[in-house]
Amino acid sequence: MSLPKEPRQKMINMMYLVLTAMLALNVSAEIINAFITVDTSLVKSNSTLSTATSEIYDAFVTSLEDPKTREKAAIWKPKADQVKELSANLYNYIDGLKDSLKRGSGYNPEKGDSSYKIDNLEASSRMMVTEGRGDQLREALKKYKDAILAIDPEIAKEFDHSLPINIEQPVSESGNTNQSWGAAYFYMTPTVAALTILSKFQNDVKNTENKVASFCFKKIGDVKVVFDKFEPMIGANATYLMPGEQLEIKAGLGAFNASVKPKVFVNGSPVTVGDNGVADIKMPAGGSGGHKLNIEVKYPDPATGEEKSLNKVFEYTVGQPSGVAVMADKMNVLYVGVDNPLTITAGAGSEKVSASINNGSVSKAGGSKYIAKPKEPGTADVDVRVDGKSVGKVSFRVKYLPPATGMVGTFEGGQVSTAQFKAMGGVRAILQNSEFEALYEVVSYTIADLSSPDYNPVANNGPRWTGSAATLVNNLKPGRGVYIDNIKARGPDGRTITLKPLSFILR
């Protein structure tokens, strides 16, 4: 039995209210936050576009004052002004819709209440669908697009199919094509989502304004930035020169806008920029020799407001004070763990000269001769003093000694007589082709008779073969092969290193 018409309609209305409440409860926090993020991004984008477009309008004013561009500017500036007015009117109209939507969701600034229900589903449906403001917005967007294209035939030709104003009917997931444009966008839409959609249309307006205003200005010339400050710019090829060398100087005029200060960074650290737009950089020069500074200058692009940067490497040389010289007598580097002879002169009597080092120790050996003993690889700065006052520093590279070579007597391998091999008595480690008399102590190794049916290396501690190793050597005969491996040797720098293996054929 069917219900009477009136109670049945009441039941349908009640079910609709229940469904609406259920939908409201199902708007997740993740979706709400996503709309807030998108809306914030659109608002920032609109602000950036406004700044860029304002600079174009300012450039129109400058072009009217320039005799070279005045004639064309007088034609195209009024057209750009129409674009500006049309865009401002539509943007403000959409702003009014956003304000009404928020008020419909509980926003009441007159009573000091700035909050509103961002997940409210009723306000957007009532205002934009039931009251028809959604379709009114579509009509306003259409009139705006038509008015922009009607400003000039060249504008219509350029933007007829590319103006970023989309008023096409969005297709719903269910494929419903009977609903209105306003319902397709705003029916049962949370307030925060409806506000985001309106911000999107405002962004379309700002994009349209920027594109068309830029097009109008290109008809007369490019955007000009007015430079109102000037400074002489002077640079030299070096700050340290020797007699007879050529000095190169570059001089010119630097111009900049006083309202746009650059940011200057030296090796990644910011430095203060003066009112003249120049950073006055003062820093310790460092030790003698060549140096490099990485200079980065950041500035806002006058056309877009986007931050850009320029990078340059500044090179300079620090020389030694007159009369100061520190020379390594054997090599151009210092080695860890050995005596490195130095000759130090400073234009004064040797009795007044002293030296120190920041990596290890340095001692006087008599007259102008010194011995340096670095502790670790890297660099070492030798500080020279006269009567206790520093007169200069010299930097050296510091390395470990090169590896020694394992030997039996004077042989590194190959063929050797059986008698000679046995007479050598053991293995030694020699630093070959070096200016230094660095002693290496053999700690251990293994030795094997390659001609034995079973390869069985014998371990030996110390340089001389003893015990089982001595027995193996004494039993060797001509024609046998000997292989010495795992040779460990301790150098004067305290490190124990592994040397290359040795291979012999006995005669």
PDB file of C-alpha atoms in Angstrom, residues 326-335 338-344 369-372 433-437:
ATOM      1  CA  VAL A 326     111.241  29.097   3.526  1.00  0.00           C
ATOM      2  CA  MET A 327     112.606  26.318   1.328  1.00  0.00           C
ATOM      3  CA  ALA A 328     112.406  22.573   1.739  1.00  0.00           C
ATOM      4  CA  ASP A 329     115.945  21.363   1.055  1.00  0.00           C
ATOM      5  CA  LYS A 330     115.034  17.939  -0.357  1.00  0.00           C
ATOM      6  CA  MET A 331     111.497  18.015  -1.789  1.00  0.00           C
ATOM      7  CA  ASN A 332     108.692  20.496  -2.423  1.00  0.00           C
ATOM      8  CA  VAL A 333     106.547  18.671   0.140  1.00  0.00           C
ATOM      9  CA  LEU A 334     107.027  17.593   3.756  1.00  0.00           C
ATOM     10  CA  TYR A 335     106.746  13.954   4.823  1.00  0.00           C
ATOM     11  CA  VAL A 338     110.991  11.883   9.043  1.00  0.00           C
ATOM     12  CA  ASP A 339     113.370  14.819   9.398  1.00  0.00           C
ATOM     13  CA  ASN A 340     112.523  17.377   6.690  1.00  0.00           C
ATOM     14  CA  PRO A 341     115.419  19.860   6.387  1.00  0.00           C
ATOM     15  CA  LEU A 342     114.374  23.497   5.824  1.00  0.00           C
ATOM     16  CA  THR A 343     116.320  26.653   5.051  1.00  0.00           C
ATOM     17  CA  ILE A 344     114.671  29.769   6.521  1.00  0.00           C
ATOM     18  CA  LYS A 369     118.856  25.381   8.939  1.00  0.00           C
ATOM     19  CA  TYR A 370     115.767  23.835  10.564  1.00  0.00           C
ATOM     20  CA  ILE A 371     114.233  20.368  10.866  1.00  0.00           C
ATOM     21  CA  ALA A 372     110.466  19.972  10.442  1.00  0.00           C
ATOM     22  CA  ASN A 433     114.596   6.650  -5.282  1.00  0.00           C
ATOM     23  CA  SER A 434     114.141   8.974  -2.322  1.00  0.00           C
ATOM     24  CA  GLU A 435     116.146  11.823  -0.867  1.00  0.00           C
ATOM     25  CA  PHE A 436     115.324  10.582   2.613  1.00  0.00           C
ATOM     26  CA  GLU A 437     117.183   7.922   4.551  1.00  0.00           C
TER      27      GLU A 437
END
